[in-house]
PDB file of C-alpha atoms and ligand atoms in Angstrom:
ATOM      1  CA  MET A  26     -62.099 -27.081  20.589  1.00 89.00           C
ATOM      2  CA  ALA A  27     -61.392 -30.263  18.530  1.00 96.00           C
ATOM      3  CA  LYS A  28     -59.513 -33.077  20.285  1.00 98.00           C
ATOM      4  CA  VAL A  29     -56.217 -34.395  18.728  1.00 98.00           C
ATOM      5  CA  ILE A  30     -54.588 -37.755  19.339  1.00 98.00           C
ATOM      6  CA  ALA A  31     -50.971 -37.570  18.020  1.00 98.00           C
ATOM      7  CA  ILE A  32     -49.001 -40.494  17.293  1.00 98.00           C
ATOM      8  CA  ASP A  33     -45.349 -40.579  16.033  1.00 98.00           C
ATOM      9  CA  GLY A  34     -42.939 -43.314  15.503  1.00 96.00           C
ATOM     10  CA  PRO A  35     -40.752 -44.789  12.860  1.00 94.00           C
ATOM     11  CA  SER A  36     -41.729 -46.763   9.721  1.00 88.00           C
ATOM     12  CA  GLY A  37     -43.807 -49.982  10.382  1.00 89.00           C
ATOM     13  CA  ALA A  38     -44.356 -49.467  13.978  1.00 93.00           C
ATOM     14  CA  GLY A  39     -48.229 -50.004  13.514  1.00 93.00           C
ATOM     15  CA  LYS A  40     -49.197 -46.271  13.608  1.00 95.00           C
ATOM     16  CA  SER A  41     -51.710 -46.694  10.859  1.00 95.00           C
ATOM     17  CA  SER A  42     -53.528 -49.684  12.105  1.00 95.00           C
ATOM     18  CA  VAL A  43     -53.542 -48.507  15.689  1.00 97.00           C
ATOM     19  CA  SER A  44     -54.752 -44.970  14.528  1.00 98.00           C
ATOM     20  CA  ARG A  45     -57.569 -46.395  12.504  1.00 98.00           C
ATOM     21  CA  ARG A  46     -58.773 -48.535  15.336  1.00 98.00           C
ATOM     22  CA  VAL A  47     -58.642 -45.887  17.978  1.00 98.00           C
ATOM     23  CA  GLY A  48     -60.373 -43.337  15.651  1.00 98.00           C
ATOM     24  CA  LYS A  49     -63.046 -45.944  14.977  1.00 97.00           C
ATOM     25  CA  LYS A  50     -63.664 -46.610  18.601  1.00 96.00           C
ATOM     26  CA  LEU A  51     -63.832 -42.854  19.739  1.00 97.00           C
ATOM     27  CA  GLY A  52     -65.401 -41.477  16.586  1.00 97.00           C
ATOM     28  CA  PHE A  53     -62.247 -39.416  15.707  1.00 98.00           C
ATOM     29  CA  LEU A  54     -61.269 -39.103  11.995  1.00 98.00           C
ATOM     30  CA  HIS A  55     -58.205 -40.870  11.197  1.00 98.00           C
ATOM     31  CA  VAL A  56     -55.344 -38.743   9.479  1.00 98.00           C
ATOM     32  CA  ASP A  57     -52.303 -40.355   7.873  1.00 98.00           C
ATOM     33  CA  SER A  58     -49.790 -37.506   7.576  1.00 98.00           C
ATOM     34  CA  GLY A  59     -47.285 -39.595   5.773  1.00 96.00           C
ATOM     35  CA  ALA A  60     -49.773 -40.054   2.822  1.00 97.00           C
ATOM     36  CA  LEU A  61     -49.411 -36.330   2.360  1.00 98.00           C
ATOM     37  CA  TYR A  62     -45.653 -36.452   2.040  1.00 98.00           C
ATOM     38  CA  ARG A  63     -46.012 -39.535  -0.131  1.00 97.00           C
ATOM     39  CA  ILE A  64     -48.337 -37.459  -2.375  1.00 98.00           C
ATOM     40  CA  MET A  65     -45.887 -34.740  -2.661  1.00 98.00           C
ATOM     41  CA  THR A  66     -43.273 -37.239  -3.612  1.00 98.00           C
ATOM     42  CA  TRP A  67     -45.406 -38.887  -6.213  1.00 98.00           C
ATOM     43  CA  GLN A  68     -46.238 -35.502  -7.696  1.00 98.00           C
ATOM     44  CA  CYS A  69     -42.746 -34.498  -7.740  1.00 98.00           C
ATOM     45  CA  LEU A  70     -41.726 -37.786  -9.592  1.00 98.00           C
ATOM     46  CA  GLU A  71     -44.720 -37.482 -12.061  1.00 97.00           C
ATOM     47  CA  ARG A  72     -43.236 -33.872 -13.029  1.00 97.00           C
ATOM     48  CA  GLY A  73     -39.772 -35.255 -13.361  1.00 98.00           C
ATOM     49  CA  VAL A  74     -38.454 -33.222 -10.416  1.00 98.00           C
ATOM     50  CA  ASP A  75     -35.010 -34.274  -9.062  1.00 98.00           C
ATOM     51  CA  THR A  76     -35.886 -35.314  -5.420  1.00 98.00           C
ATOM     52  CA  GLU A  77     -32.349 -34.482  -4.381  1.00 97.00           C
ATOM     53  CA  ASN A  78     -32.599 -30.756  -5.381  1.00 98.00           C
ATOM     54  CA  PRO A  79     -34.573 -29.094  -2.525  1.00 98.00           C
ATOM     55  CA  ALA A  80     -35.347 -25.860  -4.367  1.00 98.00           C
ATOM     56  CA  ALA A  81     -36.752 -27.907  -7.342  1.00 98.00           C
ATOM     57  CA  VAL A  82     -38.901 -29.868  -4.705  1.00 98.00           C
ATOM     58  CA  ALA A  83     -39.913 -26.665  -3.045  1.00 98.00           C
ATOM     59  CA  ALA A  84     -41.038 -25.030  -6.357  1.00 98.00           C
ATOM     60  CA  ALA A  85     -43.038 -28.187  -7.220  1.00 98.00           C
ATOM     61  CA  ALA A  86     -44.747 -28.325  -3.778  1.00 97.00           C
ATOM     62  CA  ARG A  87     -45.979 -24.781  -4.351  1.00 96.00           C
ATOM     63  CA  GLU A  88     -48.005 -26.121  -7.327  1.00 96.00           C
ATOM     64  CA  ILE A  89     -49.512 -29.311  -5.772  1.00 96.00           C
ATOM     65  CA  ASP A  90     -53.113 -29.118  -4.689  1.00 96.00           C
ATOM     66  CA  ILE A  91     -54.336 -31.597  -2.343  1.00 98.00           C
ATOM     67  CA  GLU A  92     -58.111 -31.599  -1.605  1.00 98.00           C
ATOM     68  CA  LEU A  93     -59.396 -33.047   1.811  1.00 98.00           C
ATOM     69  CA  ARG A  94     -62.500 -34.766   2.124  1.00 98.00           C
ATOM     70  CA  PRO A  95     -63.819 -36.384   5.478  1.00 98.00           C
ATOM     71  CA  MET A  96     -65.322 -39.886   4.503  1.00 97.00           C
ATOM     72  CA  ASP A  97     -65.543 -43.342   6.036  1.00 96.00           C
ATOM     73  CA  GLY A  98     -63.836 -42.247   9.312  1.00 97.00           C
ATOM     74  CA  ARG A  99     -60.744 -40.655   7.766  1.00 98.00           C
ATOM     75  CA  ILE A 100     -59.759 -37.517   5.969  1.00 98.00           C
ATOM     76  CA  ALA A 101     -59.267 -38.655   2.489  1.00 98.00           C
ATOM     77  CA  TYR A 102     -56.998 -36.987   0.019  1.00 98.00           C
ATOM     78  CA  PHE A 103     -57.806 -36.199  -3.664  1.00 98.00           C
ATOM     79  CA  VAL A 104     -55.439 -35.137  -6.283  1.00 97.00           C
ATOM     80  CA  HIS A 105     -56.958 -34.049  -9.611  1.00 93.00           C
ATOM     81  CA  GLY A 106     -60.152 -35.476  -8.324  1.00 94.00           C
ATOM     82  CA  GLU A 107     -58.737 -38.835  -7.699  1.00 96.00           C
ATOM     83  CA  GLU A 108     -57.657 -40.769  -4.514  1.00 97.00           C
ATOM     84  CA  PRO A 109     -53.959 -41.941  -5.402  1.00 97.00           C
ATOM     85  CA  GLY A 110     -54.560 -45.242  -3.505  1.00 95.00           C
ATOM     86  CA  ASP A 111     -51.536 -47.691  -3.603  1.00 92.00           C
ATOM     87  CA  ARG A 112     -49.811 -45.614  -6.113  1.00 95.00           C
ATOM     88  CA  ILE A 113     -48.034 -43.733  -3.238  1.00 97.00           C
ATOM     89  CA  ARG A 114     -47.015 -46.962  -1.540  1.00 91.00           C
ATOM     90  CA  THR A 115     -44.500 -48.235  -3.971  1.00 91.00           C
ATOM     91  CA  PRO A 116     -40.766 -49.015  -3.313  1.00 88.00           C
ATOM     92  CA  GLU A 117     -39.986 -46.046  -5.605  1.00 94.00           C
ATOM     93  CA  ILE A 118     -41.998 -43.709  -3.617  1.00 96.00           C
ATOM     94  CA  ASN A 119     -40.537 -45.273  -0.388  1.00 89.00           C
ATOM     95  CA  ALA A 120     -37.024 -44.470  -1.819  1.00 90.00           C
ATOM     96  CA  HIS A 121     -37.834 -40.924  -2.413  1.00 96.00           C
ATOM     97  CA  ALA A 122     -40.166 -39.838   0.217  1.00 95.00           C
ATOM     98  CA  SER A 123     -37.612 -38.906   2.859  1.00 92.00           C
ATOM     99  CA  GLN A 124     -35.784 -36.576   0.496  1.00 95.00           C
ATOM    100  CA  VAL A 125     -38.977 -34.758  -0.246  1.00 97.00           C
ATOM    101  CA  ALA A 126     -39.970 -34.657   3.366  1.00 96.00           C
ATOM    102  CA  ARG A 127     -36.852 -32.910   4.576  1.00 95.00           C
ATOM    103  CA  VAL A 128     -37.580 -29.684   2.420  1.00 97.00           C
ATOM    104  CA  LYS A 129     -38.800 -27.036   4.676  1.00 97.00           C
ATOM    105  CA  GLU A 130     -41.389 -25.602   2.250  1.00 97.00           C
ATOM    106  CA  VAL A 131     -42.949 -29.217   1.999  1.00 98.00           C
ATOM    107  CA  ARG A 132     -43.017 -29.489   5.521  1.00 97.00           C
ATOM    108  CA  ASP A 133     -44.663 -25.983   6.148  1.00 98.00           C
ATOM    109  CA  LYS A 134     -47.227 -26.826   3.557  1.00 98.00           C
ATOM    110  CA  VAL A 135     -48.141 -30.124   4.882  1.00 98.00           C
ATOM    111  CA  THR A 136     -48.137 -28.720   8.608  1.00 98.00           C
ATOM    112  CA  ALA A 137     -50.673 -26.137   7.652  1.00 98.00           C
ATOM    113  CA  ILE A 138     -52.829 -28.740   5.898  1.00 98.00           C
ATOM    114  CA  LEU A 139     -52.837 -30.917   9.032  1.00 98.00           C
ATOM    115  CA  ARG A 140     -53.533 -28.037  11.454  1.00 98.00           C
ATOM    116  CA  SER A 141     -56.518 -27.154   9.085  1.00 98.00           C
ATOM    117  CA  MET A 142     -57.961 -30.493   9.710  1.00 98.00           C
ATOM    118  CA  THR A 143     -59.352 -29.762  13.199  1.00 98.00           C
ATOM    119  CA  ASP A 144     -62.252 -27.900  11.337  1.00 98.00           C
ATOM    120  CA  PHE A 145     -63.554 -31.317  10.380  1.00 98.00           C
ATOM    121  CA  GLY A 146     -63.748 -32.477  14.096  1.00 98.00           C
ATOM    122  CA  ASP A 147     -61.820 -34.625  16.451  1.00 98.00           C
ATOM    123  CA  ILE A 148     -58.713 -36.349  14.906  1.00 98.00           C
ATOM    124  CA  VAL A 149     -56.125 -38.935  15.358  1.00 98.00           C
ATOM    125  CA  VAL A 150     -53.064 -38.140  13.540  1.00 98.00           C
ATOM    126  CA  GLU A 151     -50.008 -40.253  12.827  1.00 98.00           C
ATOM    127  CA  GLY A 152     -46.716 -39.264  11.608  1.00 97.00           C
ATOM    128  CA  ARG A 153     -43.212 -38.548  12.528  1.00 96.00           C
ATOM    129  CA  ASP A 154     -43.477 -34.725  13.812  1.00 97.00           C
ATOM    130  CA  ILE A 155     -46.963 -34.721  15.061  1.00 98.00           C
ATOM    131  CA  THR A 156     -46.246 -34.810  18.781  1.00 98.00           C
ATOM    132  CA  SER A 157     -43.356 -32.375  18.499  1.00 97.00           C
ATOM    133  CA  ALA A 158     -44.085 -29.826  15.891  1.00 97.00           C
ATOM    134  CA  VAL A 159     -47.607 -30.106  14.320  1.00 98.00           C
ATOM    135  CA  PHE A 160     -49.761 -30.453  17.610  1.00 98.00           C
ATOM    136  CA  PRO A 161     -47.121 -30.283  20.459  1.00 98.00           C
ATOM    137  CA  ASP A 162     -49.696 -28.945  22.849  1.00 97.00           C
ATOM    138  CA  THR A 163     -52.410 -31.694  22.818  1.00 98.00           C
ATOM    139  CA  PRO A 164     -52.643 -33.724  25.898  1.00 97.00           C
ATOM    140  CA  ALA A 165     -52.623 -37.081  23.964  1.00 98.00           C
ATOM    141  CA  ARG A 166     -49.274 -37.683  22.605  1.00 98.00           C
ATOM    142  CA  PHE A 167     -47.684 -41.096  21.901  1.00 98.00           C
ATOM    143  CA  TYR A 168     -44.487 -42.591  20.582  1.00 98.00           C
ATOM    144  CA  LEU A 169     -45.088 -46.047  18.998  1.00 98.00           C
ATOM    145  CA  THR A 170     -42.231 -48.125  18.211  1.00 96.00           C
ATOM    146  CA  ALA A 171     -41.234 -51.704  17.693  1.00 96.00           C
ATOM    147  CA  SER A 172     -37.960 -53.776  16.918  1.00 95.00           C
ATOM    148  CA  ALA A 173     -36.503 -53.104  13.410  1.00 94.00           C
ATOM    149  CA  GLU A 174     -37.185 -56.881  12.542  1.00 94.00           C
ATOM    150  CA  ALA A 175     -40.793 -56.818  13.678  1.00 94.00           C
ATOM    151  CA  ARG A 176     -41.465 -53.447  11.626  1.00 95.00           C
ATOM    152  CA  ALA A 177     -39.745 -55.009   8.482  1.00 94.00           C
ATOM    153  CA  MET A 178     -41.693 -58.193   8.849  1.00 91.00           C
ATOM    154  CA  ARG A 179     -45.004 -56.285   9.023  1.00 91.00           C
ATOM    155  CA  ARG A 180     -44.121 -54.030   6.032  1.00 88.00           C
ATOM    156  CA  GLN A 181     -43.118 -56.950   3.865  1.00 91.00           C
ATOM    157  CA  LYS A 182     -46.235 -58.893   4.718  1.00 90.00           C
ATOM    158  CA  GLU A 183     -48.349 -55.751   3.998  1.00 87.00           C
ATOM    159  CA  GLU A 184     -46.418 -55.246   0.613  1.00 86.00           C
ATOM    160  CA  VAL A 185     -47.123 -58.948  -0.474  1.00 88.00           C
ATOM    161  CA  GLU A 186     -50.851 -59.109   0.551  1.00 90.00           C
ATOM    162  CA  LYS A 187     -51.496 -55.919  -1.205  1.00 86.00           C
ATOM    163  CA  GLY A 188     -49.649 -56.957  -4.228  1.00 86.00           C
ATOM    164  CA  ILE A 189     -47.296 -53.799  -4.021  1.00 82.00           C
ATOM    165  CA  ALA A 190     -44.138 -55.485  -4.353  1.00 81.00           C
ATOM    166  CA  ASN A 191     -42.474 -58.821  -3.595  1.00 84.00           C
ATOM    167  CA  GLN A 192     -39.185 -57.733  -1.853  1.00 86.00           C
ATOM    168  CA  SER A 193     -37.208 -59.892   0.601  1.00 88.00           C
ATOM    169  CA  ALA A 194     -37.540 -59.104   4.351  1.00 86.00           C
ATOM    170  CA  GLU A 195     -33.961 -57.980   4.351  1.00 90.00           C
ATOM    171  CA  ALA A 196     -34.492 -55.561   1.357  1.00 91.00           C
ATOM    172  CA  VAL A 197     -37.581 -54.222   3.273  1.00 91.00           C
ATOM    173  CA  LYS A 198     -35.601 -53.797   6.382  1.00 93.00           C
ATOM    174  CA  ALA A 199     -32.716 -51.947   4.676  1.00 93.00           C
ATOM    175  CA  SER A 200     -35.147 -49.527   2.953  1.00 90.00           C
ATOM    176  CA  LEU A 201     -36.988 -49.066   6.349  1.00 91.00           C
ATOM    177  CA  LEU A 202     -33.805 -48.244   8.305  1.00 93.00           C
ATOM    178  CA  ALA A 203     -32.401 -45.958   5.569  1.00 91.00           C
ATOM    179  CA  ARG A 204     -35.722 -43.887   5.788  1.00 88.00           C
ATOM    180  CA  ASP A 205     -35.745 -43.821   9.643  1.00 91.00           C
ATOM    181  CA  LYS A 206     -32.213 -42.684   9.545  1.00 92.00           C
ATOM    182  CA  MET A 207     -33.074 -39.679   7.178  1.00 89.00           C
ATOM    183  CA  ASP A 208     -36.163 -38.964   8.893  1.00 90.00           C
ATOM    184  CA  SER A 209     -34.488 -38.794  12.371  1.00 94.00           C
ATOM    185  CA  THR A 210     -31.483 -36.660  11.369  1.00 94.00           C
ATOM    186  CA  ARG A 211     -32.931 -34.177   8.954  1.00 92.00           C
ATOM    187  CA  LYS A 212     -32.688 -30.207   9.918  1.00 94.00           C
ATOM    188  CA  TYR A 213     -36.498 -29.503  10.067  1.00 94.00           C
ATOM    189  CA  ALA A 214     -38.811 -31.276  12.417  1.00 94.00           C
ATOM    190  CA  PRO A 215     -36.865 -34.541  12.657  1.00 94.00           C
ATOM    191  CA  LEU A 216     -38.493 -37.847  14.205  1.00 93.00           C
ATOM    192  CA  VAL A 217     -37.822 -37.562  17.796  1.00 93.00           C
ATOM    193  CA  LYS A 218     -39.192 -39.013  20.981  1.00 95.00           C
ATOM    194  CA  ALA A 219     -40.561 -35.791  22.212  1.00 95.00           C
ATOM    195  CA  ASP A 220     -40.624 -34.724  26.015  1.00 94.00           C
ATOM    196  CA  GLY A 221     -43.693 -36.040  27.699  1.00 95.00           C
ATOM    197  CA  VAL A 222     -44.981 -38.309  25.001  1.00 98.00           C
ATOM    198  CA  ILE A 223     -46.203 -41.837  26.182  1.00 98.00           C
ATOM    199  CA  GLU A 224     -44.073 -44.505  24.810  1.00 97.00           C
ATOM    200  CA  VAL A 225     -45.782 -47.795  23.558  1.00 98.00           C
ATOM    201  CA  ASP A 226     -43.448 -50.635  22.224  1.00 97.00           C
ATOM    202  CA  SER A 227     -45.504 -52.991  20.033  1.00 95.00           C
ATOM    203  CA  THR A 228     -42.719 -55.448  19.345  1.00 96.00           C
ATOM    204  CA  PHE A 229     -44.593 -58.175  21.508  1.00 95.00           C
ATOM    205  CA  LEU A 230     -48.119 -56.699  21.517  1.00 95.00           C
ATOM    206  CA  THR A 231     -50.957 -57.617  19.274  1.00 93.00           C
ATOM    207  CA  LEU A 232     -52.767 -54.808  17.500  1.00 94.00           C
ATOM    208  CA  GLU A 233     -55.763 -55.094  20.263  1.00 97.00           C
ATOM    209  CA  GLU A 234     -53.271 -54.749  22.971  1.00 97.00           C
ATOM    210  CA  THR A 235     -51.443 -51.868  21.345  1.00 97.00           C
ATOM    211  CA  GLU A 236     -54.784 -50.051  20.793  1.00 97.00           C
ATOM    212  CA  ARG A 237     -55.794 -50.793  24.544  1.00 97.00           C
ATOM    213  CA  ALA A 238     -52.461 -49.285  25.722  1.00 97.00           C
ATOM    214  CA  VAL A 239     -53.273 -46.016  23.681  1.00 98.00           C
ATOM    215  CA  LEU A 240     -56.908 -45.840  24.882  1.00 97.00           C
ATOM    216  CA  ALA A 241     -55.983 -46.404  28.449  1.00 97.00           C
ATOM    217  CA  ALA A 242     -53.611 -43.471  28.433  1.00 97.00           C
ATOM    218  CA  LEU A 243     -56.076 -40.875  27.037  1.00 97.00           C
ATOM    219  CA  PRO A 244     -57.517 -38.137  29.203  1.00 95.00           C
ATOM    220  CA  GLN A 245     -60.426 -39.564  31.087  1.00 92.00           C
ATOM    221  CA  ASP A 246     -63.177 -37.482  29.499  1.00 92.00           C
ATOM    222  CA  TRP A 247     -62.061 -38.475  25.934  1.00 93.00           C
ATOM    223  CA  LYS A 248     -62.833 -42.104  26.392  1.00 80.00           C
ATOM    224  CA  ALA A 249     -65.929 -43.436  24.638  1.00 62.00           C
TER     225      ALA A 249
HETATM  226  O1   DC B 327     -45.486 -43.043   7.408  1.00 56.67           O
HETATM  227  P1   DC B 327     -45.040 -43.134   6.060  1.00 56.67           P
HETATM  228  O2   DC B 327     -44.085 -44.301   5.746  1.00 56.67           O
HETATM  229  O3   DC B 327     -46.105 -43.153   5.027  1.00 56.67           O
HETATM  230  O4   DC B 327     -44.188 -41.771   5.643  1.00 56.67           O
HETATM  231  C1   DC B 327     -43.713 -41.421   4.391  1.00 56.67           C
HETATM  232  C2   DC B 327     -42.504 -40.305   4.439  1.00 56.67           C
HETATM  233  O5   DC B 327     -42.827 -39.145   5.006  1.00 56.67           O
HETATM  234  C3   DC B 327     -41.456 -41.032   5.497  1.00 56.67           C
HETATM  235  O6   DC B 327     -40.202 -40.828   4.790  1.00 56.67           O
HETATM  236  C4   DC B 327     -41.614 -39.983   6.675  1.00 56.67           C
HETATM  237  C5   DC B 327     -42.165 -38.738   6.273  1.00 56.67           C
HETATM  238  N1   DC B 327     -42.989 -38.129   7.037  1.00 56.67           N
HETATM  239  C6   DC B 327     -42.649 -37.086   7.878  1.00 56.67           C
HETATM  240  O7   DC B 327     -41.536 -36.528   7.538  1.00 56.67           O
HETATM  241  N2   DC B 327     -43.486 -36.486   8.784  1.00 56.67           N
HETATM  242  C7   DC B 327     -44.576 -36.900   9.032  1.00 56.67           C
HETATM  243  N3   DC B 327     -45.286 -36.328   9.809  1.00 56.67           N
HETATM  244  C8   DC B 327     -45.124 -38.119   8.425  1.00 56.67           C
HETATM  245  C9   DC B 327     -44.213 -38.800   7.374  1.00 56.67           C
END
């Protein structure tokens, strides 16, 4: 049976960077579940769907086709034969993603896609409901967190470096907190610190230290 490392936490806690590193170290494919919700959001906006309307979002979600391709240590997503890249990382998508992610049909579809990924092999999956709803039975479950200030600073730096946006740290923090709130209070599969997860607070940790904390807590026979 494929092994699954599940990592949840709020925006900007460092889930992607840590998951990528852990995956590379162990030979597990990296799975960014947030990107699937971002693709759903992007496709809704492309189709002119009102993201405040759950029925319209659910109808659009049924039509959205995402192709999975394991490559370069990760599971890549293709839409109409193309990877969306940074088109799903804009402030506009940030502003609508939580609305789309609260719709049950969207969550059911993304959850089924994520569970099918064990067919490709061992995976390290990051998101908001991976430890609580998608893979609650895996023995390697983590809640990665950091202070709101640290998370906003990391996200802002990333946006500027990638040339995605040039927002102030305050604006990034406000958008991030708004998303956290919506993600933690929604009806279906909210972001929670599930029972039995291992919490790692990365506020004062380097990426290497955070990676080490995750690796150290894995089942003994999973370690490379
Ligand atoms: O991690 P991210 O910022 O790329 O996530 C984008 C959005 O998707 C965010 O609003 C939370 C939501 N999400 C979710 O509801 N469940 C997940 N497993 C992953 C992300």
